[in-house]
Coordinates of C-alpha atoms in Angstrom, one line a residue:
M543 CA 56.4 -11.5 -31.3
N544 CA 55.1 -14.5 -33.3
Q545 CA 52.3 -13.2 -35.6
K546 CA 50.0 -16.2 -35.1
F547 CA 46.5 -15.3 -34.4
G548 CA 44.3 -17.8 -32.7
C549 CA 41.3 -18.3 -35.0
L550 CA 39.4 -20.7 -33.0
L551 CA 36.3 -22.2 -34.3
L552 CA 34.7 -25.6 -34.1
S553 CA 35.3 -27.8 -37.1
L554 CA 31.6 -27.9 -37.9
C555 CA 31.3 -24.1 -38.0
M556 CA 31.3 -21.8 -41.0
L557 CA 33.3 -18.6 -41.2
T558 CA 31.8 -15.2 -42.0
P559 CA 33.3 -11.8 -43.1
C560 CA 35.6 -10.2 -40.6
V561 CA 34.8 -6.9 -38.9
G562 CA 37.2 -5.1 -36.7
S563 CA 36.8 -4.7 -32.9
T564 CA 38.2 -2.6 -30.2
A565 CA 38.9 -2.7 -26.5
F566 CA 39.7 -5.6 -24.3
A567 CA 36.9 -7.6 -22.7
A568 CA 36.5 -9.2 -19.3
D569 CA 36.4 -12.9 -19.6
G570 CA 33.3 -13.9 -17.8
V571 CA 30.6 -12.9 -15.3
T572 CA 28.8 -15.5 -13.3
D573 CA 25.7 -15.6 -11.2
E574 CA 23.5 -14.7 -14.1
T575 CA 20.0 -15.6 -13.1
E576 CA 17.5 -16.1 -15.9
T577 CA 13.9 -17.0 -15.6
V578 CA 13.3 -20.2 -17.6
V579 CA 10.3 -19.7 -19.8
A580 CA 8.2 -22.1 -21.9
E581 CA 6.8 -21.8 -25.4
Y582 CA 4.6 -19.3 -27.2
D583 CA 4.3 -18.5 -30.9
S584 CA 7.7 -17.0 -31.3
A585 CA 11.0 -18.8 -30.5
E586 CA 10.6 -17.8 -26.9
Q587 CA 8.9 -19.7 -24.1
T588 CA 6.4 -18.7 -21.5
T589 CA 5.0 -20.8 -18.7
Y590 CA 1.2 -20.9 -18.6
L591 CA -1.2 -22.5 -16.1
N592 CA -3.9 -25.0 -17.1
D593 CA -7.2 -23.5 -18.0
D594 CA -8.9 -25.7 -15.4
V595 CA -7.4 -23.6 -12.6
A596 CA -8.4 -20.3 -14.2
E597 CA -11.2 -19.6 -11.7
Q598 CA -8.6 -19.7 -8.9
M599 CA -7.0 -16.7 -10.5
L600 CA -10.0 -14.4 -10.1
D601 CA -9.4 -11.6 -7.7
T602 CA -13.0 -10.8 -6.7
N603 CA -14.3 -8.2 -4.3
D604 CA -17.8 -9.5 -3.6
D605 CA -18.5 -6.7 -1.1
V606 CA -18.2 -4.2 -3.9
W607 CA -19.6 -5.9 -7.0
E608 CA -23.0 -7.3 -7.2
S609 CA -23.7 -10.4 -9.4
G610 CA -24.3 -9.3 -13.0
T611 CA -22.4 -6.1 -12.7
S612 CA -20.5 -5.4 -15.9
I613 CA -18.5 -2.7 -17.5
N614 CA -17.7 -2.2 -21.1
L615 CA -14.3 -0.4 -21.0
A616 CA -13.8 -0.9 -24.8
Q617 CA -16.8 1.3 -25.6
K618 CA -15.9 4.4 -23.6
E619 CA -13.1 6.8 -23.0
L620 CA -11.3 6.2 -19.8
A621 CA -9.9 8.9 -17.6
P622 CA -6.1 8.7 -17.4
A623 CA -4.7 7.0 -14.3
T624 CA -3.2 9.1 -11.6
V625 CA 0.5 8.7 -11.7
A626 CA 3.1 9.4 -9.0
W627 CA 6.8 8.8 -8.5
T628 CA 7.8 7.2 -5.2
A629 CA 11.4 6.2 -4.3
G630 CA 12.3 5.9 -8.0
Y631 CA 9.2 3.9 -8.9
R632 CA 6.5 5.1 -11.1
V633 CA 3.0 4.2 -9.8
Q634 CA -0.2 4.1 -11.8
F635 CA -3.2 4.2 -9.4
Q636 CA -6.7 2.9 -9.9
N637 CA -8.8 6.0 -9.3
A638 CA -11.0 6.5 -12.3
K639 CA -14.7 6.3 -11.8
E640 CA -14.9 3.4 -14.3
Y641 CA -13.0 1.3 -11.8
Q642 CA -15.8 1.5 -9.2
S643 CA -13.9 3.5 -6.5
V644 CA -15.4 2.8 -3.0
Q645 CA -14.6 4.1 0.5
Y646 CA -12.6 1.9 2.8
G647 CA -11.9 3.5 6.2
R648 CA -10.2 6.8 5.7
G649 CA -9.0 6.1 2.2
T650 CA -10.6 5.2 -1.1
I651 CA -9.9 1.8 -2.5
S652 CA -10.6 1.2 -6.2
S653 CA -11.8 -2.3 -7.1
S654 CA -11.5 -4.1 -10.4
G655 CA -8.3 -2.7 -11.9
C656 CA -5.6 -4.2 -9.8
G657 CA -4.7 -6.9 -12.4
P658 CA -4.0 -4.5 -15.3
A659 CA -2.5 -2.0 -12.9
S660 CA 0.0 -4.4 -11.4
L661 CA 1.1 -5.5 -14.9
C662 CA 1.5 -1.9 -16.0
N663 CA 3.5 -1.0 -12.9
A664 CA 5.7 -4.2 -13.1
M665 CA 6.4 -3.8 -16.8
Y666 CA 7.5 -0.2 -16.3
A667 CA 9.8 -1.0 -13.4
A668 CA 11.4 -3.8 -15.4
G669 CA 11.9 -1.7 -18.5
I670 CA 9.6 -3.9 -20.5
A671 CA 7.0 -1.4 -21.7
D672 CA 5.3 1.8 -20.8
V673 CA 1.5 1.2 -21.0
D674 CA -1.2 3.5 -19.7
L675 CA -3.6 1.8 -17.4
P676 CA -6.7 2.6 -19.4
I677 CA -5.1 1.0 -22.4
M678 CA -4.2 -2.1 -20.4
C679 CA -7.8 -2.3 -19.1
R680 CA -9.2 -2.3 -22.6
Q681 CA -6.7 -5.0 -23.6
S682 CA -7.7 -7.0 -20.5
V683 CA -11.4 -6.9 -21.6
A684 CA -10.5 -7.7 -25.2
C685 CA -8.5 -10.8 -24.2
G686 CA -11.2 -12.1 -21.9
A687 CA -9.2 -11.6 -18.7
R688 CA -11.7 -9.1 -17.1
Y689 CA -14.6 -10.3 -15.1
Y690 CA -17.0 -8.5 -12.8
G691 CA -15.1 -7.7 -9.7
G692 CA -11.7 -9.0 -10.8
T693 CA -9.1 -10.1 -13.3
N694 CA -7.9 -13.5 -14.4
E695 CA -4.2 -12.5 -14.3
T696 CA -3.1 -15.7 -16.1
I697 CA -5.2 -15.0 -19.1
L698 CA -4.0 -11.4 -19.1
L699 CA -0.3 -12.4 -18.9
K700 CA -0.7 -15.0 -21.6
A701 CA -2.2 -12.5 -24.0
M702 CA 0.3 -9.7 -23.2
A703 CA 3.6 -11.7 -23.0
P704 CA 4.1 -11.9 -26.8
K705 CA 2.7 -8.4 -27.4
Y706 CA 5.2 -6.7 -25.0
R707 CA 8.0 -9.3 -25.3
F708 CA 8.3 -10.6 -21.7
A709 CA 8.3 -14.1 -20.2
Y710 CA 6.6 -15.1 -17.0
T711 CA 6.6 -18.1 -14.6
A712 CA 3.8 -18.8 -12.2
T713 CA 5.0 -20.2 -8.9
N714 CA 4.1 -20.7 -5.3
S715 CA 7.7 -20.7 -4.1
S716 CA 8.8 -17.8 -2.0
A717 CA 12.4 -18.9 -2.5
E718 CA 12.0 -18.5 -6.3
L719 CA 10.4 -15.1 -5.8
K720 CA 13.4 -14.0 -3.6
R721 CA 15.9 -15.2 -6.2
H722 CA 14.1 -13.6 -9.0
L723 CA 13.9 -10.2 -7.3
R724 CA 17.5 -10.4 -6.2
S725 CA 18.5 -10.9 -9.8
G726 CA 16.8 -7.7 -10.8
G727 CA 13.5 -9.2 -11.9
V728 CA 10.0 -8.1 -11.0
A729 CA 6.9 -10.0 -10.0
I730 CA 3.2 -9.8 -9.5
V731 CA 2.0 -10.9 -6.0
H732 CA -1.5 -12.2 -5.5
A733 CA -2.6 -11.3 -2.0
G734 CA -5.7 -13.0 -0.6
T735 CA -8.5 -12.1 1.8
R736 CA -8.0 -14.7 4.5
Y737 CA -4.9 -13.0 5.9
P738 CA -5.1 -9.3 5.0
L739 CA -1.9 -8.5 6.7
F740 CA -0.9 -5.5 4.6
T741 CA -3.8 -5.2 2.1
T742 CA -7.3 -3.8 2.4
S743 CA -8.7 -6.5 0.2
G744 CA -7.4 -9.4 -1.9
H745 CA -5.7 -8.1 -5.0
F746 CA -2.6 -8.0 -7.2
M747 CA 0.4 -5.9 -6.6
A748 CA 3.8 -5.5 -8.3
A749 CA 6.9 -6.6 -6.5
V750 CA 9.7 -4.4 -7.7
G751 CA 12.6 -4.6 -5.4
I752 CA 14.1 -6.5 -2.4
D753 CA 16.4 -5.5 0.4
G754 CA 17.4 -8.5 2.5
D755 CA 14.0 -10.1 3.2
S756 CA 12.0 -6.9 2.8
V757 CA 10.1 -6.5 -0.5
N758 CA 9.0 -3.3 -2.1
L759 CA 5.4 -3.6 -3.4
I760 CA 3.6 -1.1 -5.7
D761 CA 0.0 -1.1 -4.6
S762 CA -2.4 0.6 -7.1
Y763 CA -5.1 0.6 -4.4
W764 CA -3.5 3.6 -2.8
Y765 CA -5.6 6.7 -3.5
D766 CA -4.8 10.3 -3.1
G767 CA -1.7 9.5 -1.1
K768 CA -3.8 7.6 1.6
Y769 CA -3.4 4.0 2.6
T770 CA -5.7 2.4 5.1
R771 CA -4.0 0.2 7.7
T772 CA -5.4 -1.3 10.9
T773 CA -3.3 -1.2 14.0
A774 CA -2.2 -4.8 13.3
R775 CA -1.2 -3.9 9.8
R776 CA 1.1 -1.1 11.1
N777 CA 3.2 -3.9 12.6
Y778 CA 3.8 -5.5 9.2
T779 CA 4.1 -2.7 6.7
K780 CA 6.3 0.3 6.1
I781 CA 5.0 3.1 3.9
V782 CA 7.8 4.1 1.5
G783 CA 5.7 6.7 -0.1
P784 CA 2.4 7.0 -2.1
G785 CA 1.7 3.7 -3.7
V786 CA 4.8 1.9 -2.4
I787 CA 5.0 -0.2 0.7
R788 CA 7.7 -2.4 2.2
V789 CA 6.7 -5.8 3.6
S790 CA 8.7 -8.8 4.8
L791 CA 8.8 -11.9 2.7
N792 CA 7.4 -13.8 5.6
Q793 CA 4.2 -11.7 5.6
I794 CA 3.9 -12.0 1.8
E795 CA 3.9 -15.8 2.3
K796 CA 1.0 -15.5 4.7
A797 CA -0.9 -13.0 2.7
T798 CA -0.8 -15.1 -0.5
A799 CA -1.6 -18.4 1.3
D800 CA -5.2 -18.6 0.0
R801 CA -4.3 -17.7 -3.6
R802 CA -2.9 -19.9 -6.4
P803 CA -0.5 -19.1 -7.8
H804 CA 1.1 -16.9 -5.2
Y805 CA 3.4 -15.1 -7.6
Y806 CA 4.1 -14.4 -11.3
L807 CA 7.7 -13.8 -12.0
L808 CA 8.2 -11.5 -15.0
S809 CA 11.4 -11.2 -17.2
K810 CA 12.1 -8.9 -20.1
I811 CA 13.0 -10.7 -23.3
Y812 CA 15.9 -9.0 -24.8
P813 CA 16.7 -9.1 -28.6
S814 CA 19.1 -11.7 -29.8
A815 CA 22.2 -11.3 -31.9
A816 CA 20.1 -12.5 -34.8
D817 CA 17.4 -9.9 -34.1
N818 CA 20.0 -7.2 -34.0
G819 CA 21.7 -8.4 -37.2
D820 CA 25.1 -8.8 -35.3
A821 CA 25.4 -12.5 -35.7
P822 CA 23.0 -15.4 -36.6
F823 CA 22.6 -16.7 -33.1
T824 CA 19.2 -16.7 -31.5
D825 CA 20.5 -17.9 -28.2
V826 CA 22.8 -15.0 -27.5
R827 CA 20.8 -12.3 -25.8
Q828 CA 21.7 -8.6 -25.7
N829 CA 21.4 -8.4 -21.9
K830 CA 24.0 -11.2 -21.3
W831 CA 27.5 -10.3 -20.2
Y832 CA 29.0 -12.2 -23.1
Y833 CA 26.9 -10.6 -25.9
S834 CA 29.6 -8.3 -27.3
H835 CA 32.3 -10.8 -26.8
V836 CA 30.5 -13.6 -28.7
V837 CA 29.6 -11.1 -31.4
G838 CA 33.2 -9.9 -31.6
A839 CA 34.6 -13.4 -31.8
Y840 CA 32.1 -14.3 -34.5
Q841 CA 32.7 -11.2 -36.6
N842 CA 36.5 -11.6 -36.3
K843 CA 36.3 -15.3 -37.4
L844 CA 37.4 -16.6 -34.1
M845 CA 34.4 -18.7 -33.4
A846 CA 31.1 -19.6 -35.0
G847 CA 28.0 -21.5 -33.9
V848 CA 27.4 -25.1 -33.3
S849 CA 24.6 -24.8 -35.9
A850 CA 23.4 -22.1 -38.3
T851 CA 21.5 -20.3 -35.5
A852 CA 22.9 -21.6 -32.2
F853 CA 26.0 -20.7 -30.4
K854 CA 25.4 -22.6 -27.1
P855 CA 27.2 -20.1 -24.9
D856 CA 27.0 -22.2 -21.8
T857 CA 28.2 -25.4 -23.3
L858 CA 31.5 -26.6 -22.0
L859 CA 34.5 -26.7 -24.3
T860 CA 36.4 -30.0 -24.4
R861 CA 40.1 -30.4 -24.8
A862 CA 39.6 -31.9 -28.3
M863 CA 37.5 -28.9 -29.3
S864 CA 40.2 -26.5 -28.1
V865 CA 43.0 -27.9 -30.2
Q866 CA 40.7 -28.1 -33.2
L867 CA 39.9 -24.4 -32.9
L868 CA 43.6 -23.5 -33.0
Y869 CA 44.3 -25.9 -35.8
N870 CA 41.4 -24.5 -38.0
Y871 CA 42.9 -21.1 -37.8
E872 CA 46.4 -22.3 -38.5
V873 CA 45.1 -24.1 -41.6
Q874 CA 43.4 -20.9 -42.7
R875 CA 46.7 -19.0 -42.4
N876 CA 48.8 -21.7 -43.9
P877 CA 46.8 -24.1 -46.1
S878 CA 49.9 -26.1 -46.9
I879 CA 50.5 -27.0 -43.2
C880 CA 51.4 -30.5 -42.6
S881 CA 52.1 -32.4 -39.4
S882 CA 53.6 -35.7 -38.4
N883 CA 51.9 -38.3 -36.4
A884 CA 53.4 -36.7 -33.4
A885 CA 50.5 -37.2 -31.0
Q886 CA 50.8 -40.7 -29.5
F887 CA 48.2 -40.6 -26.8
R888 CA 46.8 -43.9 -25.7
D889 CA 43.3 -42.5 -25.3
V890 CA 43.1 -41.0 -28.8
P891 CA 42.1 -43.4 -31.7
Q892 CA 43.8 -42.8 -35.1
D893 CA 40.6 -42.1 -37.0
V894 CA 38.9 -39.5 -34.7
W895 CA 37.7 -36.2 -36.2
Y896 CA 40.3 -34.1 -34.3
R897 CA 43.3 -36.4 -35.0
K898 CA 45.0 -34.0 -37.4
A899 CA 44.5 -31.1 -35.1
L900 CA 46.0 -33.0 -32.2
N901 CA 49.0 -34.1 -34.2
W902 CA 49.7 -30.5 -35.2
A903 CA 49.2 -29.2 -31.6
A904 CA 51.5 -31.8 -30.2
Q905 CA 54.2 -31.1 -32.8
A906 CA 53.9 -27.3 -32.3
G907 CA 54.1 -27.6 -28.6
V908 CA 50.6 -26.3 -28.0
T909 CA 49.6 -29.2 -25.9
H910 CA 51.5 -32.0 -24.1
G911 CA 48.5 -33.9 -22.8
V912 CA 47.5 -34.5 -19.2
G913 CA 50.2 -37.0 -18.3
N914 CA 50.5 -40.8 -18.4
D915 CA 50.4 -40.7 -22.2
S916 CA 46.8 -39.4 -22.1
F917 CA 45.1 -36.4 -23.6
A918 CA 41.6 -36.7 -22.1
P919 CA 40.0 -35.4 -25.3
G920 CA 36.4 -35.5 -24.0
S921 CA 37.2 -33.7 -20.7
A922 CA 36.1 -30.1 -20.4
V923 CA 39.1 -27.9 -20.7
T924 CA 39.9 -25.8 -17.6
R925 CA 40.5 -22.1 -17.7
E926 CA 44.2 -22.5 -16.8
Q927 CA 44.6 -25.3 -19.4
F928 CA 43.1 -23.1 -22.1
V929 CA 45.3 -20.1 -21.4
T930 CA 48.3 -22.4 -21.3
M931 CA 47.5 -23.6 -24.8
L932 CA 47.3 -20.0 -26.0
Y933 CA 50.6 -19.2 -24.2
Q934 CA 52.3 -22.2 -25.9
Y935 CA 50.7 -21.4 -29.2
V936 CA 52.7 -18.1 -29.4
H937 CA 55.8 -19.7 -27.7
G938 CA 55.3 -17.2 -24.9
Q939 CA 57.9 -15.9 -22.6
N940 CA 56.6 -14.8 -19.3
D941 CA 58.1 -11.5 -18.1
A942 CA 55.4 -10.8 -15.6
D943 CA 56.1 -11.0 -11.9
D944 CA 53.9 -12.8 -9.5
T945 CA 52.3 -9.6 -8.2
V946 CA 50.0 -9.4 -11.1
L947 CA 47.9 -12.1 -9.5
D948 CA 47.7 -10.4 -6.1
V949 CA 44.3 -8.9 -6.8
F950 CA 42.8 -12.4 -7.1
P951 CA 41.9 -14.1 -3.8
D952 CA 42.2 -17.6 -5.4
R953 CA 45.7 -17.0 -6.9
Q954 CA 47.1 -19.8 -4.8
Q955 CA 44.9 -22.3 -6.6
V956 CA 46.8 -21.9 -9.9
S957 CA 48.7 -25.1 -10.7
G958 CA 52.4 -24.8 -10.7
W959 CA 52.7 -25.9 -14.3
A960 CA 50.2 -23.1 -15.3
A961 CA 51.7 -20.3 -13.3
D962 CA 53.7 -18.7 -16.1
S963 CA 50.8 -19.0 -18.5
V964 CA 48.3 -17.4 -16.1
N965 CA 50.7 -14.6 -15.2
W966 CA 51.3 -13.9 -18.8
A967 CA 47.5 -14.0 -19.6
V968 CA 46.6 -11.6 -16.8
K969 CA 49.4 -9.1 -17.6
N970 CA 48.5 -9.0 -21.2
G971 CA 44.8 -8.7 -20.7
V972 CA 43.9 -12.1 -22.1
L973 CA 42.5 -13.2 -18.8
S974 CA 40.8 -10.8 -16.4
G975 CA 39.0 -13.1 -14.1
K976 CA 35.3 -13.7 -13.5
A977 CA 32.8 -12.1 -11.1
N978 CA 32.3 -13.7 -7.7
G979 CA 30.2 -11.5 -5.7
T980 CA 32.0 -8.2 -5.2
T981 CA 35.4 -9.6 -6.2
R982 CA 36.9 -11.2 -9.3
V983 CA 38.5 -14.6 -9.3
L984 CA 40.7 -16.6 -11.6
D985 CA 38.9 -19.9 -11.1
P986 CA 41.9 -21.7 -12.7
D987 CA 40.4 -25.1 -12.4
G988 CA 36.9 -24.0 -13.5
K989 CA 35.5 -25.6 -16.7
M990 CA 35.6 -23.3 -19.7
T991 CA 32.3 -22.4 -21.4
R992 CA 32.0 -21.4 -25.1
A993 CA 31.1 -17.9 -24.0
E994 CA 34.2 -17.6 -21.8
A995 CA 36.3 -19.1 -24.6
A996 CA 35.0 -16.5 -27.1
T997 CA 35.9 -13.7 -24.6
I998 CA 39.4 -14.9 -23.9
L999 CA 40.1 -15.6 -27.6
L1000 CA 38.9 -12.2 -28.5
N1001 CA 41.2 -10.7 -25.9
F1002 CA 44.1 -12.9 -27.1
V1003 CA 43.8 -11.8 -30.8
R1004 CA 43.4 -8.1 -29.8
M1005 CA 46.6 -8.4 -27.8
L1006 CA 48.5 -9.9 -30.7
A1007 CA 47.1 -7.3 -33.1
K1008 CA 48.2 -4.5 -30.8
A1009 CA 51.7 -5.9 -30.5
A1010 CA 52.1 -6.5 -34.3

């Protein structure tokens, strides 16, 4: 076996000390949904609403609170919230006297604490933080979010986001709510009073799960296991258990129609590789499928960032970058390497930054271009093109039979010229496919991202080390 190792890093990247790694890695998982967030004082971003719409955020219960009523939660000890577990969800209820509990039908509905309670329940469900309701109520008062009879949820979220490291987006789109919940996120739903289809008053609730178009809501207005529903409401809600109800997305749309925004989508902010001290990249988050792969590629000198702190995992890798990666490692192993002017491609000028790398790659048989005397240097390299370069880099001999690809539903999409390379890559654990719903696919003509390249390169080097 040729002992070449593919150290593949962009020409503008710096190397760091090498640390060993173990185990093969899958080469990509797709369908990662991530809430896009805007700025706050750290490097993160959070979306805020303008202050001029703040009054619209107030969830008031005028039938309970009289004008001028006030409560100084910061100056008194608050009774702990009643807590229950329902269908795997922990629910904190608003039942302390300080929250002005009042009778509503057969049940007792507590006013004034739904904003803090919904945030506590949502954060716990998302694994963001475990905060007792009395503490959140004090913080709500301290940040100016509490008013008589209600909470300005935007002010509360703006104050708590950097403290508990989460991001939020305010939206009126039910489609966005649905996508966010299906991706594992949580949300706060702002139900109004015009269409009390499943609530006993206008208030905030935590949306913590979705099944089809049915949403699980944690309702802190549940008290002592009772929930008041009119006959009409029984047609719209299903009681999962104390504090948890299931409601259709269609009914949520109606119930939030007189509130702006309808929803707050919450996302946990995970530490970056830089936060963990694994690599200097602030844009590689611990919850991403590629985290360990990028860190491994960096620590093994296979790839580095596009700047001192950025890796740009979702950026596409071009064909020029691909040959430069291979060339950089070859130079590291053999500083005296020389190459002839072997690459005569009509679309590659003589003075471009990757010219030496391309000359070497053409001479070594790593690449032969795309036909018609062209190399297409600026084109994104495809997955089958990339593994073909690796295959040719080690002068591979394919001894795998075609059956190794049988597990992939898109195996027929592999180009004829790439068949041996892809077979070899799959058999040797270099390529293991990417997630596509419940199956894995080769996606041979898919464009290669830097995260995918890091994963495949790490697998490639581990394969060579194992065979050495």
